[in-house]
Short mmCIF file of N, CA, C and O in Angstrom, two decimals:
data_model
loop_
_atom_site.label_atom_id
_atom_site.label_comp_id
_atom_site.label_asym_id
_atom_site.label_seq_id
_atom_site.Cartn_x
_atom_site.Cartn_y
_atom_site.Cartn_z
N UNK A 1 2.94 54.94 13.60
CA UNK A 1 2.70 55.86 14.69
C UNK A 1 1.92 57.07 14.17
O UNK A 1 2.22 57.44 13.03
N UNK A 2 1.09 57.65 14.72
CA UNK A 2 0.20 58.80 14.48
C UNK A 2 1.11 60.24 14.46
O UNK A 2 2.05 60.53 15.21
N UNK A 3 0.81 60.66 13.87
CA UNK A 3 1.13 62.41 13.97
C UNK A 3 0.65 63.18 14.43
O UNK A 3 -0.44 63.39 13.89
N UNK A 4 0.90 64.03 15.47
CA UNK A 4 0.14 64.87 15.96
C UNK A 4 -0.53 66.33 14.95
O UNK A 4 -0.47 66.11 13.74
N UNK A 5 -0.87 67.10 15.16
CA UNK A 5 -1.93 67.72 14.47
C UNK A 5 -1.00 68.82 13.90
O UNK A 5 -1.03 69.15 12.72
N UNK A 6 -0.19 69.35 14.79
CA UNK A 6 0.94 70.06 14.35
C UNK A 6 1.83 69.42 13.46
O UNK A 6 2.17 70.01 12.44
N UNK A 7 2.36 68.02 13.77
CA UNK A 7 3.41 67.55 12.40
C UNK A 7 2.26 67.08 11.53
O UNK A 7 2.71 66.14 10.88
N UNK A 8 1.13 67.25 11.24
CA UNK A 8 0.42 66.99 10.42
C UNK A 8 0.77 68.49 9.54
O UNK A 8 1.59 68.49 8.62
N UNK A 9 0.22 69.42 9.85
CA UNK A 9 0.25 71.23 9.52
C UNK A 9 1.30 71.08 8.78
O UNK A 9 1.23 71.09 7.55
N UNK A 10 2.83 70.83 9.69
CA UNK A 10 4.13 71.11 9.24
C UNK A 10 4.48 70.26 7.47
O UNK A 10 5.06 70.55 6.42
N UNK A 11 3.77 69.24 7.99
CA UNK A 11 3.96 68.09 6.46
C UNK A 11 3.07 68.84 5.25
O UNK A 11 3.44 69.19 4.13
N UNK A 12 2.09 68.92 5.72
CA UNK A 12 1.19 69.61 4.76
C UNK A 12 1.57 70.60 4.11
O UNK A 12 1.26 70.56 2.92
N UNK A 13 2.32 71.78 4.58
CA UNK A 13 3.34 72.68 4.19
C UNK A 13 4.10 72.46 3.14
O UNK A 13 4.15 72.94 2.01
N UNK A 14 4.95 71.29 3.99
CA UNK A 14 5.91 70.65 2.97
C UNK A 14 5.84 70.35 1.51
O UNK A 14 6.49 70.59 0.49
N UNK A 15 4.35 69.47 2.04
CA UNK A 15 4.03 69.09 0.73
C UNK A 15 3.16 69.97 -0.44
O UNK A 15 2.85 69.62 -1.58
N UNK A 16 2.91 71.14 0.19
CA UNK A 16 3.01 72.42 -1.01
C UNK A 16 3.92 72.82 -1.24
O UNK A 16 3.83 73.53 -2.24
N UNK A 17 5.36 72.76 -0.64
CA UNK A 17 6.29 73.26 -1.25
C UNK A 17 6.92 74.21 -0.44
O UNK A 17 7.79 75.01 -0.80
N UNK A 18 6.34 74.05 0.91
CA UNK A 18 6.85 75.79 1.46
C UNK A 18 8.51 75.32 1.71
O UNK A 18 9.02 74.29 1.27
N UNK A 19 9.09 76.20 2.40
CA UNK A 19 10.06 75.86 2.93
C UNK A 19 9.87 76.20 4.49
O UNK A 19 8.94 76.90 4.91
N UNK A 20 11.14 75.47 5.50
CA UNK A 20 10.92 75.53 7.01
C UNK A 20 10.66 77.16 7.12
O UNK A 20 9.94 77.54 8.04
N UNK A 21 10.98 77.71 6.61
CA UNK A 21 10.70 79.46 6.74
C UNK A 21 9.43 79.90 6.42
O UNK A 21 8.86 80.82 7.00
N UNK A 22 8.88 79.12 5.30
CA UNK A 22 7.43 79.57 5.21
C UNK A 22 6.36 78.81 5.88
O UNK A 22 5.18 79.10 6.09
N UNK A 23 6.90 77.99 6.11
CA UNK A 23 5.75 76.90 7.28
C UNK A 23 5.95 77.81 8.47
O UNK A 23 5.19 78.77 8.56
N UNK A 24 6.74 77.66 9.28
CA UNK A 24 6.89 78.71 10.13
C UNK A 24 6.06 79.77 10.41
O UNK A 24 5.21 79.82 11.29
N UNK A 25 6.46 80.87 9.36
CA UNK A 25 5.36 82.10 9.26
C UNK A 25 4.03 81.34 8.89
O UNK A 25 3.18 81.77 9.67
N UNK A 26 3.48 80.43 8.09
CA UNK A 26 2.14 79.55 7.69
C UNK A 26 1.95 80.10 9.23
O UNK A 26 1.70 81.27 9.48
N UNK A 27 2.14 78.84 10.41
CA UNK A 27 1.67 78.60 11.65
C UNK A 27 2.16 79.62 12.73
O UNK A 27 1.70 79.79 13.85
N UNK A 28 2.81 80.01 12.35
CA UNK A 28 2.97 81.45 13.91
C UNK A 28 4.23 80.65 14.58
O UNK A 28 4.45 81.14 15.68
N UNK A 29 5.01 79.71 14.31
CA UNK A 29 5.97 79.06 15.47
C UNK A 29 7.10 79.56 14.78
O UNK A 29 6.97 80.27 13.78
N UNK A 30 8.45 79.16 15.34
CA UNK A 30 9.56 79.19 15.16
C UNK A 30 10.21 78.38 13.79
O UNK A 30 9.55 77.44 13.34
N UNK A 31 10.99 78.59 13.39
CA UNK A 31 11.47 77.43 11.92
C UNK A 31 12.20 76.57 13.13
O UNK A 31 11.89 75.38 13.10
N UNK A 32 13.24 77.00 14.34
CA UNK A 32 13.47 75.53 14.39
C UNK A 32 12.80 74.65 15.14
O UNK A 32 13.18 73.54 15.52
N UNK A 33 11.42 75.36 15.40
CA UNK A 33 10.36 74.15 15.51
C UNK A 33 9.74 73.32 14.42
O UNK A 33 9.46 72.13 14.48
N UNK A 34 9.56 74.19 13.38
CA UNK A 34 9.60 73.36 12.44
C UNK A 34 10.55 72.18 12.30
O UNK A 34 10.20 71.01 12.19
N UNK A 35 11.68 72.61 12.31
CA UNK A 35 12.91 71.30 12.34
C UNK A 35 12.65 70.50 13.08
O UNK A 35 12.75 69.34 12.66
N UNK A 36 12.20 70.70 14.51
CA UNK A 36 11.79 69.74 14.95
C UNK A 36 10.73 69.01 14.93
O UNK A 36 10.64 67.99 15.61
N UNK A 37 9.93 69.37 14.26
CA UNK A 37 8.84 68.96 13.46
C UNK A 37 8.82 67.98 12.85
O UNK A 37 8.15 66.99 13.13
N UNK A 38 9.53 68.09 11.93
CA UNK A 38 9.88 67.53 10.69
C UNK A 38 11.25 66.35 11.44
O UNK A 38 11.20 65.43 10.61
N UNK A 39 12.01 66.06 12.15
CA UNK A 39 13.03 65.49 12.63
C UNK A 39 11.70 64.00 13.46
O UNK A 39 11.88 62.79 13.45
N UNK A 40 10.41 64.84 14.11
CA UNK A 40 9.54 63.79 14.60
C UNK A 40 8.88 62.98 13.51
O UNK A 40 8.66 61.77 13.60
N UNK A 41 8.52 63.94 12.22
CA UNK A 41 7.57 63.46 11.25
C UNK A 41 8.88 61.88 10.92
O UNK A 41 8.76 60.68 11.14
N UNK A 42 9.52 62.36 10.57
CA UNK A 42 11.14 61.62 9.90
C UNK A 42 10.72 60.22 10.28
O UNK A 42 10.17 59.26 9.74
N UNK A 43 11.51 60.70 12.11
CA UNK A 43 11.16 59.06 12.85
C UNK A 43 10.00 58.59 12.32
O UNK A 43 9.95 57.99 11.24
N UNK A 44 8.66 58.94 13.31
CA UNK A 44 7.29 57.99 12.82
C UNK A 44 7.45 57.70 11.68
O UNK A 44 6.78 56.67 11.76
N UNK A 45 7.77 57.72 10.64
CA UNK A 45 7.69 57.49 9.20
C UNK A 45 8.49 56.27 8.71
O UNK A 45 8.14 55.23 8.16
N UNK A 46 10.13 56.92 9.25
CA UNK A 46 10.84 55.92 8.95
C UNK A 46 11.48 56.19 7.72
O UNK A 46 12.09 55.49 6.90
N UNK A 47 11.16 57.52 7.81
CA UNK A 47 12.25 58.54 6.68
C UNK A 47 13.32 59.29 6.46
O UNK A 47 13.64 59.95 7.45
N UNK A 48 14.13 59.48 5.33
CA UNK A 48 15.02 60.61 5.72
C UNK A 48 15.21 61.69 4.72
O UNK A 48 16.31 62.22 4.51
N UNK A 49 13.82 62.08 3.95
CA UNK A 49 13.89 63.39 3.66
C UNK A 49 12.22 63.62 3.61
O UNK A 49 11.25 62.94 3.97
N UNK A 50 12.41 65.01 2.93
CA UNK A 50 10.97 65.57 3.03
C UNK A 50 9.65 64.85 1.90
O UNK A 50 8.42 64.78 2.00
N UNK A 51 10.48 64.46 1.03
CA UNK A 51 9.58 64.04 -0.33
C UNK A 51 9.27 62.52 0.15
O UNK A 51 8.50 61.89 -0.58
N UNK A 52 9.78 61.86 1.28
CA UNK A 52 9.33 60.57 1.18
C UNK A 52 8.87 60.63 2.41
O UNK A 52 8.51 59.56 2.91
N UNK A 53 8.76 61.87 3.22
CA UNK A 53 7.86 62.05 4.07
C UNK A 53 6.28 62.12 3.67
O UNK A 53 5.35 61.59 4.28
N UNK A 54 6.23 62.82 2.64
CA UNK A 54 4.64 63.30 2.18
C UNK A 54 4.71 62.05 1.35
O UNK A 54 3.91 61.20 1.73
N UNK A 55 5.50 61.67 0.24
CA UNK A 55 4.64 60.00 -0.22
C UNK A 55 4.61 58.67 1.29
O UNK A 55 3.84 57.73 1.12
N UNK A 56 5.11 58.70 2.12
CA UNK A 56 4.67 57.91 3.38
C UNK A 56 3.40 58.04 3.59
O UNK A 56 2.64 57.09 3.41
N UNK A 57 2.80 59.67 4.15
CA UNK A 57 1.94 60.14 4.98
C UNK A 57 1.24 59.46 3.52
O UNK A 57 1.46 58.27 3.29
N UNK A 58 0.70 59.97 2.90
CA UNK A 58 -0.36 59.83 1.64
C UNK A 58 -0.56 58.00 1.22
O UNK A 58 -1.63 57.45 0.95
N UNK A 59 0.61 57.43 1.26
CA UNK A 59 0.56 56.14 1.00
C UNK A 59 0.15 55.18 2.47
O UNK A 59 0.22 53.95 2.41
N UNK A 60 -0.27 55.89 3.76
CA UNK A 60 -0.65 55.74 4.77
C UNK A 60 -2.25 56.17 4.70
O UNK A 60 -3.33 55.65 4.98
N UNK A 61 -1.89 57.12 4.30
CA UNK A 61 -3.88 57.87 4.59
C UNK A 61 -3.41 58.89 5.98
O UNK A 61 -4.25 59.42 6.71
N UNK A 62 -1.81 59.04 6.19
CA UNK A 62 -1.95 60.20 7.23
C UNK A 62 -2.05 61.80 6.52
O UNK A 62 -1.86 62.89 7.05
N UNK A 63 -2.36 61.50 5.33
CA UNK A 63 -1.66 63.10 4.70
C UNK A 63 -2.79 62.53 3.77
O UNK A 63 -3.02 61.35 3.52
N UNK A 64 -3.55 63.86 3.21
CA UNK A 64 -4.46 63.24 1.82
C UNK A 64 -4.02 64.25 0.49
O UNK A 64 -3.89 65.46 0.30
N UNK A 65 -3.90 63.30 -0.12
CA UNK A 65 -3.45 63.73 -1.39
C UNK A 65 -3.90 65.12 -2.33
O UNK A 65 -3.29 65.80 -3.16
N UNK A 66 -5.45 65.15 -1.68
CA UNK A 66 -5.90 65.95 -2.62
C UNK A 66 -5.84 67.44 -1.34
O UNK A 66 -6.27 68.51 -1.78
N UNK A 67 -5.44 67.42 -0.20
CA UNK A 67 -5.06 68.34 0.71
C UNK A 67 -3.49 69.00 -0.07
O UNK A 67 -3.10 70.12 0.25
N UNK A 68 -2.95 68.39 -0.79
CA UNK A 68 -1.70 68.73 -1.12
C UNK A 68 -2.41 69.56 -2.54
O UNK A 68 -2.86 69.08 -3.58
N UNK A 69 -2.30 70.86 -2.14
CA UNK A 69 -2.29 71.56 -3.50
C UNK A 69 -0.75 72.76 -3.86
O UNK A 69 0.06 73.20 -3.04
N UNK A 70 -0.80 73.00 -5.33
CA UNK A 70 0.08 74.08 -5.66
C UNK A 70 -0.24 75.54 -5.00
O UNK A 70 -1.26 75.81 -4.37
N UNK A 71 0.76 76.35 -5.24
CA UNK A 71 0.32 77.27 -4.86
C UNK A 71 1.13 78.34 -5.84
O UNK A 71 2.35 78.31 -5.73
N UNK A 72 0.63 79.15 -6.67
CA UNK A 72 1.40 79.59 -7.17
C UNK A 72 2.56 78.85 -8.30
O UNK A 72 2.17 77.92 -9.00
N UNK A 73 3.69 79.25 -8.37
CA UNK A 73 4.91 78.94 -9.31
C UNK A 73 5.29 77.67 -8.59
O UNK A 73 5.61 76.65 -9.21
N UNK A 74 5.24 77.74 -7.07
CA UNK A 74 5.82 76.38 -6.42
C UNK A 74 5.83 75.29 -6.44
O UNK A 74 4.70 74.91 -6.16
N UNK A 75 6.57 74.38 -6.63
CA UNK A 75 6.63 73.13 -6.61
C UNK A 75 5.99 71.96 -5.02
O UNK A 75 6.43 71.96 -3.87
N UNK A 76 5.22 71.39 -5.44
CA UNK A 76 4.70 70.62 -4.45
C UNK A 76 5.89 69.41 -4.30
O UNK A 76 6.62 69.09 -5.24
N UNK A 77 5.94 69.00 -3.40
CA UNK A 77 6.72 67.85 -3.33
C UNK A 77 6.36 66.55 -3.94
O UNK A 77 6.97 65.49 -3.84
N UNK A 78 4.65 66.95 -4.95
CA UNK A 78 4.67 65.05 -5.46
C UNK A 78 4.45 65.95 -6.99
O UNK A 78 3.66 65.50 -7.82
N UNK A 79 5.01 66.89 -7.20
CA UNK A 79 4.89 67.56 -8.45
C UNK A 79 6.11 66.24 -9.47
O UNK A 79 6.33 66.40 -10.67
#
């Protein structure tokens, strides 16, 4: 199933490392939109956490690998 452009944003986040609090502030929405975000990314995927959300998306071609950068001290999720 496709991701919309927003649980695309939200994953992308992820997979720098933010947390639902800094994705959040990232995009201007709420964190528990983020949750719900991330609760849609889950389903389509067929996942049940965040790190095998972003190796899904990437091992799909919905997420690109080289879009996933560090930032700072933070840990990326394919660190």
């Amino acid at each position: 199933e496709v991701l919309s452009a927003r649980e695309e944003a939200v994953l992308a986040g992820v997979a720098r490392g933010l947390t639902n609090a800094e994705v959040a502030e990232e995009l201007g929405i709420g964190e528990a939109t983020v949750k719900t975000h991330l609760a849609h990314v889950f389903a389509k995927l067929g996942v049940q956490n965040r790190t095998q959300a972003v190796l899904v998306a990437i091992e799909r071609g919905m997420l690109r690998r080289d879009a996933v950068r560090r930032e700072g001290t933070r840990r990326s999720a394919l660190a």
